[in-house]
Amino acid sequence: MTLKRLMVSAGIAAMLAGSAAAQQTLVYCSEGSPEGFDPALFTSGTTFDASSHPVYNRLAEFKTGTTEVVPGLAESWEASEDGLEYTFHLRPGVKFHSNDNFTPSRDFNADDVIFSFERQRLEDHPFHSASGGSWEYFQSMSMPDLISSVEKVDDMTVKFVLSRPEAPFIANLAMDFASILSAEYADAMMEAGTPEMLNQAPVGTGPFSFVAYQKDAVIRYAKNPDYWADGLPKVDNLVFAITPDASVRYQKLQAGECHIMPYPNPADIQAMQDDEAVTVAQQEGLNVGYLAYNTTVAPFDNPKVRKALNMAIDKQAIIDVVFQGSGQIAKNPIPPTMWSYNDAVEDDAFDPEAAKEMLEAEGVSDLSMKIWAMPVQRPYNPNARRMAELMQADFGKIGVDVEIVSYEWGEYLERSRALDRDGAVLLGWTGDNGDPDNFLAVLLGCDGVEASNRAQWCNQPFEDLIQEAKTVTDPAERTRLYEEAQVVFKEQAPWATIAHSVVFMPMRPEVEGYKVHPLGGHIFTDVSLAE
Amino acid sequence: MLRFFISRLSTFFVTFVGVTLISFAFIRVIPGDPIIVMAGERGMSQERYEELTRQYGFDQPVLTQFWDYLTGVLQGDLGQSFVTKKPVWDEFFALFPATLELSLCAIILAIALGIPAGVIAAVNRGKFFDRALMSSALVGYSMPIFWWALLLIIVFSGNLGWTPVSGRMGLLYYFPTPTGFMLIDSLLSGQSGAFVSAVQHLILPTIVLATIPLAVIARQTRSAMLEVLSEDYIRTARAKGLKPWRINGLHALRNAMIPVITVIGLSVGTLLAGAILTETIFSWPGIGKWMVDSIFRRDYPVVQGGLLLVAVVVMIVNLIVDMLYGLINPRIRTRK
C-alpha cells in the first residue's frame, strides 16, 4: 500500500481517498481536445462540453437532463400575437468572469446580447471575420434568414424581430451557438489587437471560469463565486483530463484518476456494471438511425412495398449484434426523450412471411436493390456495414436481392442526396435543440428533398402538419400536431426506423447529482462529490 | 569534410522540395471534400459551400494553390488550421516538445539496453542468454503496440497501481511550461513531487515506444559484432593475449557501431510513427494525435504542414547520422 501511495502521486487517488480537502475538484476524463472556446465557431460536442456548458450561459437554457427550455440569462420572454416579435427581459446583477487581461466594469446587459448575435449575423460587424472563422451552426439553423433584427429596448430588455413565425426559435436560443459573450471583453481585446483571445481565453457568465488549457492534455476551470444561480456550482474546481482512448479512460476511472467519463466501449459496459467501484448512468440518446428508401423510384414509391420491407427487418438482432445492447429499437422518427413522442404508434411487426405475401400482392417479384452503408461510426449506427449485412440476410429471406455499397464519407453524404439515387441509404441524425421540428422538418420536410431528406419524400398531409406546428406557439397544440405527423409517417414508411442509441455514463460512486443530458452535452453544474 | 557536408546539404534541399510536393498532394489524393466532411449529416446550402470554397482558396487551380503554399513555406508560413484557426507553426511547436521528450527517452532506453544486450549475446553466441535475447527481440519487434500498451497499463497501473494510467503530469500540479519538456519544466517549477510525477508518467510510454527500436538495435548490434568478431584482426588481438573486454569493448564494438548507428538513425522514422499510437493510448499531448485528428478532419494545412515538419526532423536526424559516420569511419568521408 505504501508503495502504491508513493507511486500514484498523480495525486488524484490520494485526494479522493485522503482527508476532505477544503477544495473539491471534479475530474472529467474527456474524449478529445476542443477546437476552441468560442462555441459559435464550432459544431462538435467535445467543444461545447469545454466551452458553452461550463463557461457560458444563454438567454434560455435546457433544463439539464431534459429537452425542456427554461429561463437563463433572460428571466422571462413573450411573443407577439403574430409570432414575429420576441421580447426578452434580462436577469439583473449577472457578473462576467475576469482574467489576467480583463476585469469587467459592469454587469451583463442588453449590449452583450446584441453583440453575441450581431457578430454572427452582420457581415460588416467588426467581429464577424475577426477570428477567421465561420458561424456554422448559426448558418445551418437558418438564423441569418430568420432574424430580421435584434433591438435594444432598454438596458435590460431586448427584442428579436423574425422574418416568419418560427416556434422552435426559443429552443434555438438555448443552443450552444447562442451563448452570450461579454461585449466589453470583446472591445478590450480588439483594442489590444488580440481579438482571437475571445476564442482562446473565454470570458462568460457561466458556473465555471476558464483557468488554463494545455492542448491534448488538460483544461482547468474554477468555480465562479458570483454565479447567479444560488448554491451552484457545487464543486470548487473542474478539470478535464483529455483521454482519447476509451479503454484508458476506464482504467483511469478505476484507478481513481478521474471521477466521470463519457463514451465507454460497448464491450466494457457489462464489466462496468458489475464493477463496484463504478456506477453507470444511462439514457436514450437524442438521435435516430434509419434506412431511407428513395421514395421517388419504383417500386419504392409504393408505401406498401416499403412497409413490407420494414416488416422483414429483424431489428432486435441489429440491437444485439450491431449495438451490443447499447441501443433501443426505434419505432418513431424522433427519440422517446423528446416531447411529443407518440408512444401510441405501433411498430411494424417482424414477420417475413407476411412481408413476402405483401410484396407478391403488390406484384413485386425478383426485386433487387442496393443498401448504402456509411463508412464511419456514429452513435446512431456504430457499424453500418454489419447492419447492412444483417439487412441483406433479412431481405434475402423474402426473396429480395441486396447489394451493399459504400463510399468515402464526404462522397457518401454528397451522393446520397441525389433525387435519382439508386438504393436505400443508412444514415441518422442527432438532435440540435430538442425540438421535434429539428427532426421532422429537417429530415422529412419537402424543403429537404435533394438535401437532408434522404428519402426524397414530400407528403402533403405530413408537410401541412409540420408547417402548422412551426407557426403555433402553444406547446399543447404543437404536441398534438407532431403526434399526428408521426402517425402519418408510420403509415407512409419513407424510412425503416432502426434504433436510438443508449448513452452510458460511467462514474465513481462518490459522484452525486449527475444527469445524462439528452442533447448530448456533459454538464457538471449540479454535480457534487460525497465525502 | 566540407565537400561532404555540402553534397549532403544539397540532397537535403532536393528532398525538402519533394516532401513539400508530396505532403501537398497526399491529402488531396485522399477522397473527401473537407467542406462536406466539416458539415457532416447536417449539410449546407450551395451558396454557403461556394463561399467556404472561396474562403479556403479551393476555387483556385491546384497549381496556383501549390505555388501559394510553396512560397508560404519558403517564407516560414505554413498556413492556419481550418479547425482551430491557429497557425500550424504555433500548434506544432506547442506539441512537438512532448513528442521529442518521449522519443528521446525511448531512444536512450533502446540504446542503453540494446547495445549491451547485443554485445553480450554475440559474445555468448548460441548459449542460453543469446537465444532468450533473440527470441524476446523477435517478440518485441512483432508486438502490436496498441495491445502491448494496454497490457502494461492494466498490469502496472490497474492491478499494481505503480504508475499513473495516462497523461504527462499529475493533475494536482499546475505550473507554466516554458520549455515544453516536462522533466525540465517540473524542476523549474520548484513544486515538490512534480519531477517525480513527470518521471512516473514517462515510464510506461517510454517502454512501449522503445520496444521496437530496442529489439532492432539489439539484433543489429549482435549481428554486427558477430561479423567483426570473425575478422582477422580480432583473432590477432586474441592471439596477442589481449583481455576479452578490451577486444570486445574497444576493437570490436567500435567497428560494429557503424551499422548500428545507421539503424538508430533509421529508427527515428519508426519512432515518430510509433509515437502516433503511443501518444493516443497514453493521452500524451504530442504531434501524433494532432496529425491523426487532422487527417480525419481533412484539415489540409495541418496535414501538409505537419508532414513537412516531421519529414524535416527526420531529414535533419539523418543528416546528423551521416556526419557521425564521417567522424567514426574516415573511409566514408573520403569516398567522394
PDB file of C-alpha atoms in Angstrom, chain A residues 3-12 15 27 31-36 41-44 123 128 131-137 139-141 199-200 211-218 220 239-245 247-249 251-252 254-255 257 374 378 380 408-411 413-414 417 427-432 442 452 454, chain B residues 30-33 36-46 48-49 51-52 55-56 80 82-87 91 94-95 146 150 153-155 157-175 177 180 182 193 196-198 200-201 203 279-287 289-290 293 297-298:
ATOM      1  CA  LEU A   3       4.394   1.706  -2.474  1.00  0.00           C
ATOM      2  CA  LYS A   4       1.124   2.272  -4.252  1.00  0.00           C
ATOM      3  CA  ARG A   5       0.593   5.556  -2.424  1.00  0.00           C
ATOM      4  CA  LEU A   6       4.039   6.641  -3.253  1.00  0.00           C
ATOM      5  CA  MET A   7       3.875   5.802  -6.902  1.00  0.00           C
ATOM      6  CA  VAL A   8       0.470   7.211  -7.704  1.00  0.00           C
ATOM      7  CA  SER A   9       1.499  10.706  -6.989  1.00  0.00           C
ATOM      8  CA  ALA A  10      -0.804  11.622  -9.806  1.00  0.00           C
ATOM      9  CA  GLY A  11      -2.353  12.597  -6.552  1.00  0.00           C
ATOM     10  CA  ILE A  12      -5.952  12.352  -7.531  1.00  0.00           C
ATOM     11  CA  MET A  15      -7.004  13.203  -2.929  1.00  0.00           C
ATOM     12  CA  VAL A  27     -12.021  15.410 -12.750  1.00  0.00           C
ATOM     13  CA  GLU A  31     -12.591  12.236 -25.039  1.00  0.00           C
ATOM     14  CA  GLY A  32     -10.744  14.881 -27.020  1.00  0.00           C
ATOM     15  CA  SER A  33      -9.457  18.412 -27.326  1.00  0.00           C
ATOM     16  CA  PRO A  34     -11.858  21.239 -28.024  1.00  0.00           C
ATOM     17  CA  GLU A  35     -11.380  23.067 -31.310  1.00  0.00           C
ATOM     18  CA  GLY A  36     -11.555  26.343 -29.417  1.00  0.00           C
ATOM     19  CA  LEU A  41     -17.479  28.987 -34.245  1.00  0.00           C
ATOM     20  CA  PHE A  42     -17.775  25.218 -33.924  1.00  0.00           C
ATOM     21  CA  THR A  43     -20.243  22.358 -34.134  1.00  0.00           C
ATOM     22  CA  SER A  44     -18.745  19.471 -32.171  1.00  0.00           C
ATOM     23  CA  GLU A 123     -21.193  40.675 -42.290  1.00  0.00           C
ATOM     24  CA  HIS A 128     -17.751  38.857 -38.000  1.00  0.00           C
ATOM     25  CA  SER A 131     -11.471  35.115 -35.687  1.00  0.00           C
ATOM     26  CA  GLY A 132     -11.094  33.888 -39.263  1.00  0.00           C
ATOM     27  CA  GLY A 133     -13.913  31.503 -38.515  1.00  0.00           C
ATOM     28  CA  SER A 134     -17.354  30.913 -39.851  1.00  0.00           C
ATOM     29  CA  TRP A 135     -20.571  30.728 -37.882  1.00  0.00           C
ATOM     30  CA  GLU A 136     -21.514  27.208 -38.988  1.00  0.00           C
ATOM     31  CA  TYR A 137     -24.276  26.406 -36.545  1.00  0.00           C
ATOM     32  CA  GLN A 139     -25.907  29.343 -40.556  1.00  0.00           C
ATOM     33  CA  SER A 140     -27.138  25.771 -40.554  1.00  0.00           C
ATOM     34  CA  MET A 141     -30.057  26.638 -38.259  1.00  0.00           C
ATOM     35  CA  ASN A 199     -11.691  32.014 -28.647  1.00  0.00           C
ATOM     36  CA  GLN A 200      -8.614  31.223 -26.561  1.00  0.00           C
ATOM     37  CA  VAL A 211      -8.279  28.977 -15.977  1.00  0.00           C
ATOM     38  CA  ALA A 212      -5.931  27.239 -18.417  1.00  0.00           C
ATOM     39  CA  TYR A 213      -5.776  24.887 -21.352  1.00  0.00           C
ATOM     40  CA  GLN A 214      -2.926  22.692 -22.485  1.00  0.00           C
ATOM     41  CA  LYS A 215      -3.731  21.162 -25.843  1.00  0.00           C
ATOM     42  CA  ASP A 216      -4.420  17.412 -25.781  1.00  0.00           C
ATOM     43  CA  ALA A 217      -3.629  17.289 -22.060  1.00  0.00           C
ATOM     44  CA  VAL A 218      -5.772  19.210 -19.625  1.00  0.00           C
ATOM     45  CA  ARG A 220      -8.799  23.713 -15.887  1.00  0.00           C
ATOM     46  CA  VAL A 239     -10.609  19.578 -14.547  1.00  0.00           C
ATOM     47  CA  PHE A 240     -10.902  17.920 -17.960  1.00  0.00           C
ATOM     48  CA  ALA A 241      -8.197  15.247 -18.311  1.00  0.00           C
ATOM     49  CA  ILE A 242      -8.156  14.685 -22.063  1.00  0.00           C
ATOM     50  CA  THR A 243      -8.019  10.934 -22.696  1.00  0.00           C
ATOM     51  CA  PRO A 244      -8.854   9.861 -26.251  1.00  0.00           C
ATOM     52  CA  ASP A 245      -8.831   6.081 -25.788  1.00  0.00           C
ATOM     53  CA  SER A 247     -10.154   1.666 -22.533  1.00  0.00           C
ATOM     54  CA  VAL A 248      -7.654   4.033 -20.968  1.00  0.00           C
ATOM     55  CA  ARG A 249     -10.489   6.240 -19.703  1.00  0.00           C
ATOM     56  CA  GLN A 251      -8.556   2.371 -16.413  1.00  0.00           C
ATOM     57  CA  LYS A 252      -8.247   5.945 -15.161  1.00  0.00           C
ATOM     58  CA  GLN A 254     -10.859   2.555 -11.871  1.00  0.00           C
ATOM     59  CA  ALA A 255      -7.546   3.937 -10.651  1.00  0.00           C
ATOM     60  CA  GLU A 257      -7.543   9.370 -11.643  1.00  0.00           C
ATOM     61  CA  MET A 374     -21.849   4.534 -44.118  1.00  0.00           C
ATOM     62  CA  ARG A 378     -21.842   7.219 -35.389  1.00  0.00           C
ATOM     63  CA  TYR A 380     -26.891   6.074 -34.002  1.00  0.00           C
ATOM     64  CA  GLU A 408     -15.897   7.666 -48.522  1.00  0.00           C
ATOM     65  CA  TRP A 409     -17.871   9.752 -46.013  1.00  0.00           C
ATOM     66  CA  GLY A 410     -17.859  13.068 -47.893  1.00  0.00           C
ATOM     67  CA  GLU A 411     -18.841  11.319 -51.133  1.00  0.00           C
ATOM     68  CA  LEU A 413     -23.146  12.427 -47.900  1.00  0.00           C
ATOM     69  CA  GLU A 414     -22.994  14.138 -51.257  1.00  0.00           C
ATOM     70  CA  ARG A 417     -28.694  13.499 -51.717  1.00  0.00           C
ATOM     71  CA  LEU A 427     -27.975   7.295 -42.101  1.00  0.00           C
ATOM     72  CA  GLY A 428     -29.081   9.009 -38.931  1.00  0.00           C
ATOM     73  CA  TRP A 429     -29.445  12.261 -37.076  1.00  0.00           C
ATOM     74  CA  THR A 430     -28.571  13.711 -33.709  1.00  0.00           C
ATOM     75  CA  GLY A 431     -30.845  16.476 -32.442  1.00  0.00           C
ATOM     76  CA  ASP A 432     -29.675  20.053 -32.093  1.00  0.00           C
ATOM     77  CA  VAL A 442     -35.253  18.826 -41.416  1.00  0.00           C
ATOM     78  CA  SER A 452     -31.187  16.392 -45.717  1.00  0.00           C
ATOM     79  CA  ARG A 454     -32.624  11.331 -47.944  1.00  0.00           C
TER      80      ARG A 454
ATOM     81  CA  ILE B  30      -7.463  11.011 -50.281  1.00  0.00           C
ATOM     82  CA  PRO B  31     -11.103  11.298 -51.304  1.00  0.00           C
ATOM     83  CA  GLY B  32     -13.275  13.569 -49.195  1.00  0.00           C
ATOM     84  CA  ASP B  33     -14.083  17.207 -49.688  1.00  0.00           C
ATOM     85  CA  ILE B  36     -18.552  18.484 -46.895  1.00  0.00           C
ATOM     86  CA  VAL B  37     -16.819  16.469 -44.200  1.00  0.00           C
ATOM     87  CA  MET B  38     -16.971  19.512 -41.952  1.00  0.00           C
ATOM     88  CA  ALA B  39     -20.734  19.917 -42.479  1.00  0.00           C
ATOM     89  CA  GLY B  40     -21.463  16.210 -41.809  1.00  0.00           C
ATOM     90  CA  GLU B  41     -25.061  14.950 -41.774  1.00  0.00           C
ATOM     91  CA  ARG B  42     -26.258  18.495 -41.324  1.00  0.00           C
ATOM     92  CA  GLY B  43     -25.232  19.505 -44.818  1.00  0.00           C
ATOM     93  CA  MET B  44     -25.031  23.083 -46.046  1.00  0.00           C
ATOM     94  CA  SER B  45     -26.551  25.232 -48.747  1.00  0.00           C
ATOM     95  CA  GLN B  46     -24.893  25.573 -52.135  1.00  0.00           C
ATOM     96  CA  ARG B  48     -22.530  28.566 -48.227  1.00  0.00           C
ATOM     97  CA  TYR B  49     -20.490  25.800 -49.829  1.00  0.00           C
ATOM     98  CA  GLU B  51     -18.467  30.844 -50.025  1.00  0.00           C
ATOM     99  CA  LEU B  52     -16.315  28.478 -47.962  1.00  0.00           C
ATOM    100  CA  GLN B  55     -12.558  31.393 -48.396  1.00  0.00           C
ATOM    101  CA  TYR B  56     -10.218  28.379 -48.306  1.00  0.00           C
ATOM    102  CA  GLN B  80      -3.656  28.235 -40.475  1.00  0.00           C
ATOM    103  CA  PHE B  82      -9.080  25.095 -40.742  1.00  0.00           C
ATOM    104  CA  VAL B  83     -10.356  23.781 -37.441  1.00  0.00           C
ATOM    105  CA  THR B  84      -8.691  25.773 -34.677  1.00  0.00           C
ATOM    106  CA  LYS B  85      -7.794  28.818 -36.841  1.00  0.00           C
ATOM    107  CA  LYS B  86      -4.338  28.904 -35.253  1.00  0.00           C
ATOM    108  CA  PRO B  87      -1.099  28.964 -37.250  1.00  0.00           C
ATOM    109  CA  GLU B  91       0.475  24.344 -32.882  1.00  0.00           C
ATOM    110  CA  ALA B  94       3.331  23.739 -28.660  1.00  0.00           C
ATOM    111  CA  LEU B  95       3.071  19.972 -29.112  1.00  0.00           C
ATOM    112  CA  PHE B 146      -1.626  -0.945 -29.023  1.00  0.00           C
ATOM    113  CA  LEU B 150      -2.921  -1.662 -22.839  1.00  0.00           C
ATOM    114  CA  ILE B 153      -1.463  -0.191 -18.295  1.00  0.00           C
ATOM    115  CA  ILE B 154      -3.742  -2.926 -16.972  1.00  0.00           C
ATOM    116  CA  VAL B 155      -0.926  -4.672 -15.084  1.00  0.00           C
ATOM    117  CA  SER B 157      -1.387   0.975 -13.454  1.00  0.00           C
ATOM    118  CA  GLY B 158      -4.563  -1.007 -12.926  1.00  0.00           C
ATOM    119  CA  ASN B 159      -3.597  -4.060 -10.873  1.00  0.00           C
ATOM    120  CA  LEU B 160      -0.388  -2.932  -9.182  1.00  0.00           C
ATOM    121  CA  GLY B 161      -1.054   0.801  -9.061  1.00  0.00           C
ATOM    122  CA  TRP B 162       2.642   1.599  -9.604  1.00  0.00           C
ATOM    123  CA  THR B 163       2.322   4.094 -12.414  1.00  0.00           C
ATOM    124  CA  PRO B 164      -0.350   6.564 -13.471  1.00  0.00           C
ATOM    125  CA  VAL B 165      -2.590   5.389 -16.316  1.00  0.00           C
ATOM    126  CA  SER B 166      -2.000   8.212 -18.758  1.00  0.00           C
ATOM    127  CA  GLY B 167      -1.106  11.848 -19.249  1.00  0.00           C
ATOM    128  CA  ARG B 168       2.139  13.744 -18.686  1.00  0.00           C
ATOM    129  CA  MET B 169       1.781  15.211 -15.218  1.00  0.00           C
ATOM    130  CA  GLY B 170      -0.329  14.670 -12.121  1.00  0.00           C
ATOM    131  CA  LEU B 171      -3.376  16.911 -12.224  1.00  0.00           C
ATOM    132  CA  LEU B 172      -2.555  18.340  -8.820  1.00  0.00           C
ATOM    133  CA  TYR B 173       0.498  20.055 -10.207  1.00  0.00           C
ATOM    134  CA  TYR B 174      -0.064  23.124 -12.201  1.00  0.00           C
ATOM    135  CA  PHE B 175       2.764  25.327 -13.422  1.00  0.00           C
ATOM    136  CA  THR B 177       5.742  25.139 -19.147  1.00  0.00           C
ATOM    137  CA  GLY B 180       7.607  22.253 -23.135  1.00  0.00           C
ATOM    138  CA  MET B 182       8.050  18.263 -18.650  1.00  0.00           C
ATOM    139  CA  GLY B 193       6.925  15.961  -6.280  1.00  0.00           C
ATOM    140  CA  VAL B 196       8.769  12.529  -9.695  1.00  0.00           C
ATOM    141  CA  SER B 197       5.302  12.708 -11.207  1.00  0.00           C
ATOM    142  CA  ALA B 198       6.747  13.594 -14.601  1.00  0.00           C
ATOM    143  CA  GLN B 200       6.339   8.249 -13.404  1.00  0.00           C
ATOM    144  CA  HIS B 201       4.182   9.406 -16.284  1.00  0.00           C
ATOM    145  CA  ILE B 203       7.842   5.215 -17.644  1.00  0.00           C
ATOM    146  CA  GLU B 279       0.529   9.081 -27.750  1.00  0.00           C
ATOM    147  CA  THR B 280      -3.077   8.178 -28.486  1.00  0.00           C
ATOM    148  CA  ILE B 281      -3.151   5.416 -25.896  1.00  0.00           C
ATOM    149  CA  PHE B 282      -1.333   7.317 -23.169  1.00  0.00           C
ATOM    150  CA  SER B 283      -3.155  10.602 -23.854  1.00  0.00           C
ATOM    151  CA  TRP B 284       0.262  12.090 -24.489  1.00  0.00           C
ATOM    152  CA  PRO B 285      -0.160  15.615 -25.858  1.00  0.00           C
ATOM    153  CA  GLY B 286       2.277  15.372 -28.783  1.00  0.00           C
ATOM    154  CA  ILE B 287       2.088  15.751 -32.534  1.00  0.00           C
ATOM    155  CA  LYS B 289      -2.584  12.647 -32.050  1.00  0.00           C
ATOM    156  CA  TRP B 290      -2.680  16.071 -33.665  1.00  0.00           C
ATOM    157  CA  ASP B 293      -7.074  14.097 -35.996  1.00  0.00           C
ATOM    158  CA  ARG B 297     -10.951  16.260 -40.332  1.00  0.00           C
ATOM    159  CA  ARG B 298      -9.284  16.863 -43.712  1.00  0.00           C
TER     160      ARG B 298
END
